[in-house]
Tab-separated table of C-alpha atoms in Angstrom:
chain	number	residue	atom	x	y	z
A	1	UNK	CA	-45.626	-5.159	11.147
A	2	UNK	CA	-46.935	-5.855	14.825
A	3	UNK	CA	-46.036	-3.266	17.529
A	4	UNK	CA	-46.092	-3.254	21.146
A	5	UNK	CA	-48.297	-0.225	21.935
A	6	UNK	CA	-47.116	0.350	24.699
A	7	UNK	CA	-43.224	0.508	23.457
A	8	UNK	CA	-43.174	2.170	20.352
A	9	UNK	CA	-39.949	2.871	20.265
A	10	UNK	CA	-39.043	-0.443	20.789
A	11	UNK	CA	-39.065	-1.341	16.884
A	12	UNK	CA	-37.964	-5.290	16.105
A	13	UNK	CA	-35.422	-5.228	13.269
A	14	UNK	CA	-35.574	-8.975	12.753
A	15	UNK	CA	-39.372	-8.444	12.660
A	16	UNK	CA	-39.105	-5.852	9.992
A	17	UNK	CA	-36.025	-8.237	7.888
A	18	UNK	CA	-38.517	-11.680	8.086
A	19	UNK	CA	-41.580	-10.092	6.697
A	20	UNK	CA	-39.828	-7.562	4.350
A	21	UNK	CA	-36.396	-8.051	3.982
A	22	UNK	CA	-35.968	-5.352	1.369
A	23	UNK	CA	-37.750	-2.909	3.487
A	24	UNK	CA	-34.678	-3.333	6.211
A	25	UNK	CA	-32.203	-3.197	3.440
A	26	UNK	CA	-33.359	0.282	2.196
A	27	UNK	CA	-33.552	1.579	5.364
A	28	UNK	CA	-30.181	1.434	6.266
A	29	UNK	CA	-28.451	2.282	3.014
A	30	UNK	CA	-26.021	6.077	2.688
A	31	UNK	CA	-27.613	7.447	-0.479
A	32	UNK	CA	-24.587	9.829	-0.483
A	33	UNK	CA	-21.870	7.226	-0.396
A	34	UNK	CA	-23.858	4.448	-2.600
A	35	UNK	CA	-23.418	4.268	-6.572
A	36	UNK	CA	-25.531	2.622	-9.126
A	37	UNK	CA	-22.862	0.027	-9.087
A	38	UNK	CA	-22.222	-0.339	-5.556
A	39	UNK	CA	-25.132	0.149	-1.967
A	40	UNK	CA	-22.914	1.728	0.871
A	41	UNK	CA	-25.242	1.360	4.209
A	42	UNK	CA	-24.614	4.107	6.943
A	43	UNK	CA	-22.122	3.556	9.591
A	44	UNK	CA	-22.481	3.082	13.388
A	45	UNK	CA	-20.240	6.197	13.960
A	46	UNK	CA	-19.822	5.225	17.552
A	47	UNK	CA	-17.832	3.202	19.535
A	48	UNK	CA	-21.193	2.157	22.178
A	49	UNK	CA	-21.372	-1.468	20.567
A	50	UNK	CA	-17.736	-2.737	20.162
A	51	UNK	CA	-17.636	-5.117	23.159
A	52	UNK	CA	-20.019	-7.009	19.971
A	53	UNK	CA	-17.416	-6.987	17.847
A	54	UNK	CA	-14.014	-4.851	17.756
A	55	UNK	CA	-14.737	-4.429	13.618
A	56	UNK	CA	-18.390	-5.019	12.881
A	57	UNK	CA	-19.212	-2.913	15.422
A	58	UNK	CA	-16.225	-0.394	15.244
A	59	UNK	CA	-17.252	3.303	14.368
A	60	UNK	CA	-16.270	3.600	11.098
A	61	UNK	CA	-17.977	-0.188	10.217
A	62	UNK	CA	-21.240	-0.597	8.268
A	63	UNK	CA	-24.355	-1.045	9.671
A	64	UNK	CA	-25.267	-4.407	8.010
A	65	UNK	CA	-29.008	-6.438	8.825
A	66	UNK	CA	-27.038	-9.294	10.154
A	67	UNK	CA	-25.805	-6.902	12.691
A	68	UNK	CA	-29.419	-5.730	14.288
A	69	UNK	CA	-31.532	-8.949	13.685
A	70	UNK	CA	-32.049	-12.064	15.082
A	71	UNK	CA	-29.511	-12.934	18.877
A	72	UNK	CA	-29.054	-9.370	18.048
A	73	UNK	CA	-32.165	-7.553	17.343
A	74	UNK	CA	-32.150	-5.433	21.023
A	75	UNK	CA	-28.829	-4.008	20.387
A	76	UNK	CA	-30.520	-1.027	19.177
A	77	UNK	CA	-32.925	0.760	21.343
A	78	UNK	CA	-34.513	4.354	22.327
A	79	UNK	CA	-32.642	6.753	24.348
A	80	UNK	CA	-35.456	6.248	26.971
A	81	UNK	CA	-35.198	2.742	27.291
A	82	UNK	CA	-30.789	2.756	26.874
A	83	UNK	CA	-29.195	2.115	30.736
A	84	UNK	CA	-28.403	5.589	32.241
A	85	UNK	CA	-24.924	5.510	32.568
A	86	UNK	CA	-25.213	4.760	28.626
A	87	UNK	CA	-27.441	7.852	28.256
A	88	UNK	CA	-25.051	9.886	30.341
A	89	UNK	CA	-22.041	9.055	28.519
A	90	UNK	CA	-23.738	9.535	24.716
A	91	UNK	CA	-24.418	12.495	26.727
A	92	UNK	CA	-21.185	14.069	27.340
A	93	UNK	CA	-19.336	12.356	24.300
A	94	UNK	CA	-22.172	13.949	21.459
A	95	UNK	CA	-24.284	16.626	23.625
A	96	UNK	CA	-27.065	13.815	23.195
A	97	UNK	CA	-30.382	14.557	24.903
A	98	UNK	CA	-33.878	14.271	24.605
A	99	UNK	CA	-36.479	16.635	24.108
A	100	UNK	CA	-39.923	16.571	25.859
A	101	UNK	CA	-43.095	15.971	24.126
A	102	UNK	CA	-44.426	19.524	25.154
A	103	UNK	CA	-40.979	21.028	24.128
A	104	UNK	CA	-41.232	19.776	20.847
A	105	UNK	CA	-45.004	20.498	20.437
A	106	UNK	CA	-44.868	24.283	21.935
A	107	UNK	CA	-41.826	24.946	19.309
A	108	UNK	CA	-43.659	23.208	16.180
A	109	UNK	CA	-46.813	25.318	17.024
A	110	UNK	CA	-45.342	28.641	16.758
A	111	UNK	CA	-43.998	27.416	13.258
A	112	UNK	CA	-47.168	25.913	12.703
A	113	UNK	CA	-49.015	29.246	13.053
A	114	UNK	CA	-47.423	30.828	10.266
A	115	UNK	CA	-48.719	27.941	7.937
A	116	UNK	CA	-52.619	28.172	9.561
A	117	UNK	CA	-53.968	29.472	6.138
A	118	UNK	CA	-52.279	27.172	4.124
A	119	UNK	CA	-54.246	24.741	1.500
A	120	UNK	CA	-53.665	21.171	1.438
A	121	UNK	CA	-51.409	20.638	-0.902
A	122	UNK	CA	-49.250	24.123	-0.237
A	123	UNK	CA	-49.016	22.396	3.380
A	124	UNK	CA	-48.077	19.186	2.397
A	125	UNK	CA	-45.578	21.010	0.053
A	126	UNK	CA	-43.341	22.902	2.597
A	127	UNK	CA	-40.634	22.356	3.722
A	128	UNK	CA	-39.491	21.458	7.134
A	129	UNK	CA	-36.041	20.083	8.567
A	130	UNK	CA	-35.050	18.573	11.981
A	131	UNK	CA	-31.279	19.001	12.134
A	132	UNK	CA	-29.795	16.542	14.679
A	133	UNK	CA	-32.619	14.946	14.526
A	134	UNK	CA	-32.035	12.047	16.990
A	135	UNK	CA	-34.912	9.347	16.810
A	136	UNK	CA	-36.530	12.320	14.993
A	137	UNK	CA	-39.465	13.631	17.623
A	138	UNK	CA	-39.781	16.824	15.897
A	139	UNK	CA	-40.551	15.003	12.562
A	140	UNK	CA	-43.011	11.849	14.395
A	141	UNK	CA	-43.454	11.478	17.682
A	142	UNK	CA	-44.830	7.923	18.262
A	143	UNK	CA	-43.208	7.753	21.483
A	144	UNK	CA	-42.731	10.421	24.569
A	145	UNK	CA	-38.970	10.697	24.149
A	146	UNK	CA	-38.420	10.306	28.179
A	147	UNK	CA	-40.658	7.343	28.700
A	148	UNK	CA	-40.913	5.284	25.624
A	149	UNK	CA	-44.384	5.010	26.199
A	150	UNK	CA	-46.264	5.188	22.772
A	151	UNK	CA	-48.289	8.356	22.074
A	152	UNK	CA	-52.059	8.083	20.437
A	153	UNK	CA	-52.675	9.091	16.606
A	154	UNK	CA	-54.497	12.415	17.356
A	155	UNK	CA	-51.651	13.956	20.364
A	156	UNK	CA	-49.171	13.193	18.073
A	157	UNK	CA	-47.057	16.272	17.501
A	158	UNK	CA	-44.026	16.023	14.632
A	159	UNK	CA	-44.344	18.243	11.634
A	160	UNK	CA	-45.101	14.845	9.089
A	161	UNK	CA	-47.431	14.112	12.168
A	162	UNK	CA	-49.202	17.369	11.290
A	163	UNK	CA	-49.485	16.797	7.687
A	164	UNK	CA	-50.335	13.248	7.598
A	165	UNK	CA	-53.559	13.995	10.247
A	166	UNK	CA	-54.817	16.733	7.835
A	167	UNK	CA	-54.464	14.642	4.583
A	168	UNK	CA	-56.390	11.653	6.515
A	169	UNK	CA	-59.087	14.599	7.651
A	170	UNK	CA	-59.839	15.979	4.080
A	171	UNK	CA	-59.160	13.493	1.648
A	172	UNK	CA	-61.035	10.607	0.695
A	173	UNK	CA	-59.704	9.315	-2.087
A	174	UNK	CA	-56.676	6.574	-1.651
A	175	UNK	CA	-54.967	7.620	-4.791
A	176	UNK	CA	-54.995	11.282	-3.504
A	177	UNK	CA	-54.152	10.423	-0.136
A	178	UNK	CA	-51.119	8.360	-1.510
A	179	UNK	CA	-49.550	10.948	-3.599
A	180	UNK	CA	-50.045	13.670	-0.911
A	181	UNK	CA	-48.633	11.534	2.010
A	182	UNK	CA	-45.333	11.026	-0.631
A	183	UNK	CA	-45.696	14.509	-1.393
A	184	UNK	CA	-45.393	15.362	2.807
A	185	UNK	CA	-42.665	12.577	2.951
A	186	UNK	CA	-40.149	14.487	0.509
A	187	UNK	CA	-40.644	17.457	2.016
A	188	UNK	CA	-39.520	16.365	5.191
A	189	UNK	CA	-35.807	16.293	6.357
A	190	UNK	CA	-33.445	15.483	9.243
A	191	UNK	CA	-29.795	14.767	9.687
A	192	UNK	CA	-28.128	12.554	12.677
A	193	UNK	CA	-24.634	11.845	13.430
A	194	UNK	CA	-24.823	8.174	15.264
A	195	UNK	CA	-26.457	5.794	13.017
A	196	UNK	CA	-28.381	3.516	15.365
A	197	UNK	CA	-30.538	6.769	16.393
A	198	UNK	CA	-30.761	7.269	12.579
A	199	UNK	CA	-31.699	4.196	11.970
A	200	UNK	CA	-34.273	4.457	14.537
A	201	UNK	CA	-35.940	7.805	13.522
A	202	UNK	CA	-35.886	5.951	9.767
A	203	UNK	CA	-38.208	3.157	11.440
A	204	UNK	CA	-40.185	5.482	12.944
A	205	UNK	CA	-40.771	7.363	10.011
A	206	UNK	CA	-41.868	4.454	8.399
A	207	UNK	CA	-44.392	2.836	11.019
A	208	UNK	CA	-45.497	6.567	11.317
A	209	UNK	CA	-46.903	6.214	7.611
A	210	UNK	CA	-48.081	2.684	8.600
A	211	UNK	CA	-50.022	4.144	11.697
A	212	UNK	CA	-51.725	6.592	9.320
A	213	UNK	CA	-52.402	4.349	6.827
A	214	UNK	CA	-54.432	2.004	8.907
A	215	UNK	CA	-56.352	4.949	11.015
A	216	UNK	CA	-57.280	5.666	7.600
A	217	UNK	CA	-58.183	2.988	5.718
A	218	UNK	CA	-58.314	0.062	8.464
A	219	UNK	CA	-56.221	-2.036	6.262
A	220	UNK	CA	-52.204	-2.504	6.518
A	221	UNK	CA	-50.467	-0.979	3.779
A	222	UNK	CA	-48.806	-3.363	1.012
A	223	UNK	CA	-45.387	-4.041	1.028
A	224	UNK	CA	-44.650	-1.542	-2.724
A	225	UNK	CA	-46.478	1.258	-0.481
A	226	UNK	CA	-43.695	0.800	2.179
A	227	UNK	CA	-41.377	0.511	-0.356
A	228	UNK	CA	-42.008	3.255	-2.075
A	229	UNK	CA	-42.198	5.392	1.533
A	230	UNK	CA	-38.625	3.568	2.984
A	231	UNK	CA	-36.665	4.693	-0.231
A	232	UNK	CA	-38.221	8.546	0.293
A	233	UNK	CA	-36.782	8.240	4.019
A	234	UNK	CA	-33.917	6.913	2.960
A	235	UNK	CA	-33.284	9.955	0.585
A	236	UNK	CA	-34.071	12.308	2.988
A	237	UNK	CA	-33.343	11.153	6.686
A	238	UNK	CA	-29.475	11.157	6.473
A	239	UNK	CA	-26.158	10.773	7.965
A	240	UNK	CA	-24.435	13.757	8.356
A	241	UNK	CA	-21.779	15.701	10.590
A	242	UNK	CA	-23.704	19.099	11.055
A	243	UNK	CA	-21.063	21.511	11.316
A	244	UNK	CA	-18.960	20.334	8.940
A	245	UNK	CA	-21.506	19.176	6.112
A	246	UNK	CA	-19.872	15.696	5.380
A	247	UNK	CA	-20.493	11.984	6.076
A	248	UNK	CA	-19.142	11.236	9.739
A	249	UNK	CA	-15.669	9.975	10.351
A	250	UNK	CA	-15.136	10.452	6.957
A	251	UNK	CA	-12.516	13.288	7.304
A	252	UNK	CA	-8.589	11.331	6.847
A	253	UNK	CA	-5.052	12.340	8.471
A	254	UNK	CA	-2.691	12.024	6.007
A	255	UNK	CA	1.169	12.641	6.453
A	256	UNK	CA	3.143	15.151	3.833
A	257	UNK	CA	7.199	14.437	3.999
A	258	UNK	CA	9.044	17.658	2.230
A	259	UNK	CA	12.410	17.358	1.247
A	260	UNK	CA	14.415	20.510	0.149
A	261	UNK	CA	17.772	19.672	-1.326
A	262	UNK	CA	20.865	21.725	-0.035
A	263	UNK	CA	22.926	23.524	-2.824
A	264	UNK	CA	25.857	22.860	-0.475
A	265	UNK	CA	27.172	19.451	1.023
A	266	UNK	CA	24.535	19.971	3.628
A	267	UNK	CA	22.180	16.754	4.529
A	268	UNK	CA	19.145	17.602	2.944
A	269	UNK	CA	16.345	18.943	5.334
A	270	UNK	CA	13.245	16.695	5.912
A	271	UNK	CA	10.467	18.073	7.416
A	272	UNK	CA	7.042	16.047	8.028
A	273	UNK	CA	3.994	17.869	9.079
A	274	UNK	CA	0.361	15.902	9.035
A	275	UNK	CA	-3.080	17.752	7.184
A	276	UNK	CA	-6.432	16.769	7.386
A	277	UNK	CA	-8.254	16.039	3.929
A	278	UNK	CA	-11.546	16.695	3.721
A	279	UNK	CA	-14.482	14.196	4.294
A	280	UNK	CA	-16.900	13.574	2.070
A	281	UNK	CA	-19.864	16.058	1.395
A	282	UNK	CA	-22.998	14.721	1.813
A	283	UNK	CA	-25.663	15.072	-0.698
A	284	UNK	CA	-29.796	15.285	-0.572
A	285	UNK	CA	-32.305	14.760	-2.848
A	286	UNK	CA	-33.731	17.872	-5.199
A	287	UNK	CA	-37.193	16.232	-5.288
A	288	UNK	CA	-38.458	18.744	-8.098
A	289	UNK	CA	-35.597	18.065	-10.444
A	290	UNK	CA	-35.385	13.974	-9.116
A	291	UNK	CA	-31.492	15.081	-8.573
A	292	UNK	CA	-28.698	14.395	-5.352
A	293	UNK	CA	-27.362	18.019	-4.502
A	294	UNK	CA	-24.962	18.730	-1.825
A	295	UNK	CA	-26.163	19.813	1.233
């Protein structure tokens, strides 16, 4: 799992897919849409990569591996490093911006200062949620959201940030440390609309634990350790239209033809009218009773 540290943000999904395929796979499944019998991945739920492919690529389409790896592995990028006009135009479609570094630390120390007196584990216990979370900066910030340029261990200011630097400060033990880090992991949530940002703050969820890991114990962490962190993220970093509480795009038109029947010799009268169904509600993981629950 080599990274430029320079370019965080720039994460290599072919990199990721030839060392650990199964990593790649879990990071880009939809718990709320997959079954036991049947993975559904997330979807690209914009329209910014069809000139790729009118249906691969199309909105409502799959994010498959094949898709982001290989001839196609810098399709997906930070906002910081997209063109402007592309930045500009996610802009005005989805009110998509990025927040400074010093925005996002000033607003996650005033929370912070509630939790001061916390223990360890009561800290690694609470919960926090970034809702349109983008790339996720209030939950990790490996990268200064304007720049791209990658941001050292210790100035690092997302709430799993937080956690993870006091569980490497007071614990010693790698058993410990491991159940605590899962412990912050599932207590840490964010929603996004698009899925390549999702996709992205996913990744850097999961090279945030690996960053930890090895300030920690100067050793990279197995591949069942990453495993084991990618299917938390995966649980708990999800898809999701935030005002209406459902999977994106997921909401259908459908037409209703009513016919009433005259009593008379009258033509009977047909009248159409189209209704919107419902999409589908989107579901999180209960961690304390291992059980999906709707949002």
């Amino acid at each position: 799992m080599e990274q430029d540290t320079q370019k965080l943000g720039d994460i290599s999904e072919t990199l990721i897919r030839e060392r650990m395929p199964e990593i790649l796979d879990i990071l880009l499944i939809d718990r709320t849409k997959s079954t036991a019998k049947k993975i559904r991945n997330i979807i690209w739920a914009n329209d910014n990569y069809m000139q790729f492919g009118a249906k691969a690529y199309a909105p409502e389409a799959p994010i498959n591996p094949e898709l982001v790896t290989g001839v196609m592995d810098s399709i997906i990028m930070p906002r910081a490093l997209k063109p402007s006009e592309l930045q500009k135009e996610r802009t005005k479609a989805k009110a998509e911006v990025f927040t400074p570094t010093w925005v996002v630390k000033k607003q996650n120390d005033a929370v912070d200062e509630d939790y001061a007196s916390d223990d360890l584990e009561t800290y690694t216990n609470r919960t926090w949620l970034e809702i349109t979370c983008g790339e996720a900066p209030y939950m990790v910030s490996r990268y200064d959201m304007d720049t791209g340029d990658g941001i050292p261990l210790p100035d690092r200011v997302g709430f799993v940030d937080r956690k993870l630097r006091r569980i490497n400060a007071e614990v010693d033990d790698q058993a410990t440390w491991q159940m605590l880090v899962e412990a912050a992991y599932k207590a840490s949530y964010g929603f996004e609309w698009s899925g390549d940002s999702l996709l992205l703050a996913r990744e850097n969820l999961l090279y945030t634990y690996r960053d930890f890991f090895m300030a920690k114990w100067r050793v990279e962490p197995d591949t069942e350790q990453l495993k084991t962190i990618a299917e938390i993220i995966s649980y708990n970093v999800f898809q999701m239209d935030g005002l209406k509480f459902v999977v994106p795009l997921s909401e259908t038109r459908v037409k209703v033809v009513q016919q009433e029947i005259s009593l008379f010799d009258d033509p009977a009268d047909i009248q159409e009218e189209w209704i919107t169904k419902p999409g589908k509600r989107v579901k999180v993981m209960n961690w304390s009773k291992n059980k999906m629950e709707f949002f």
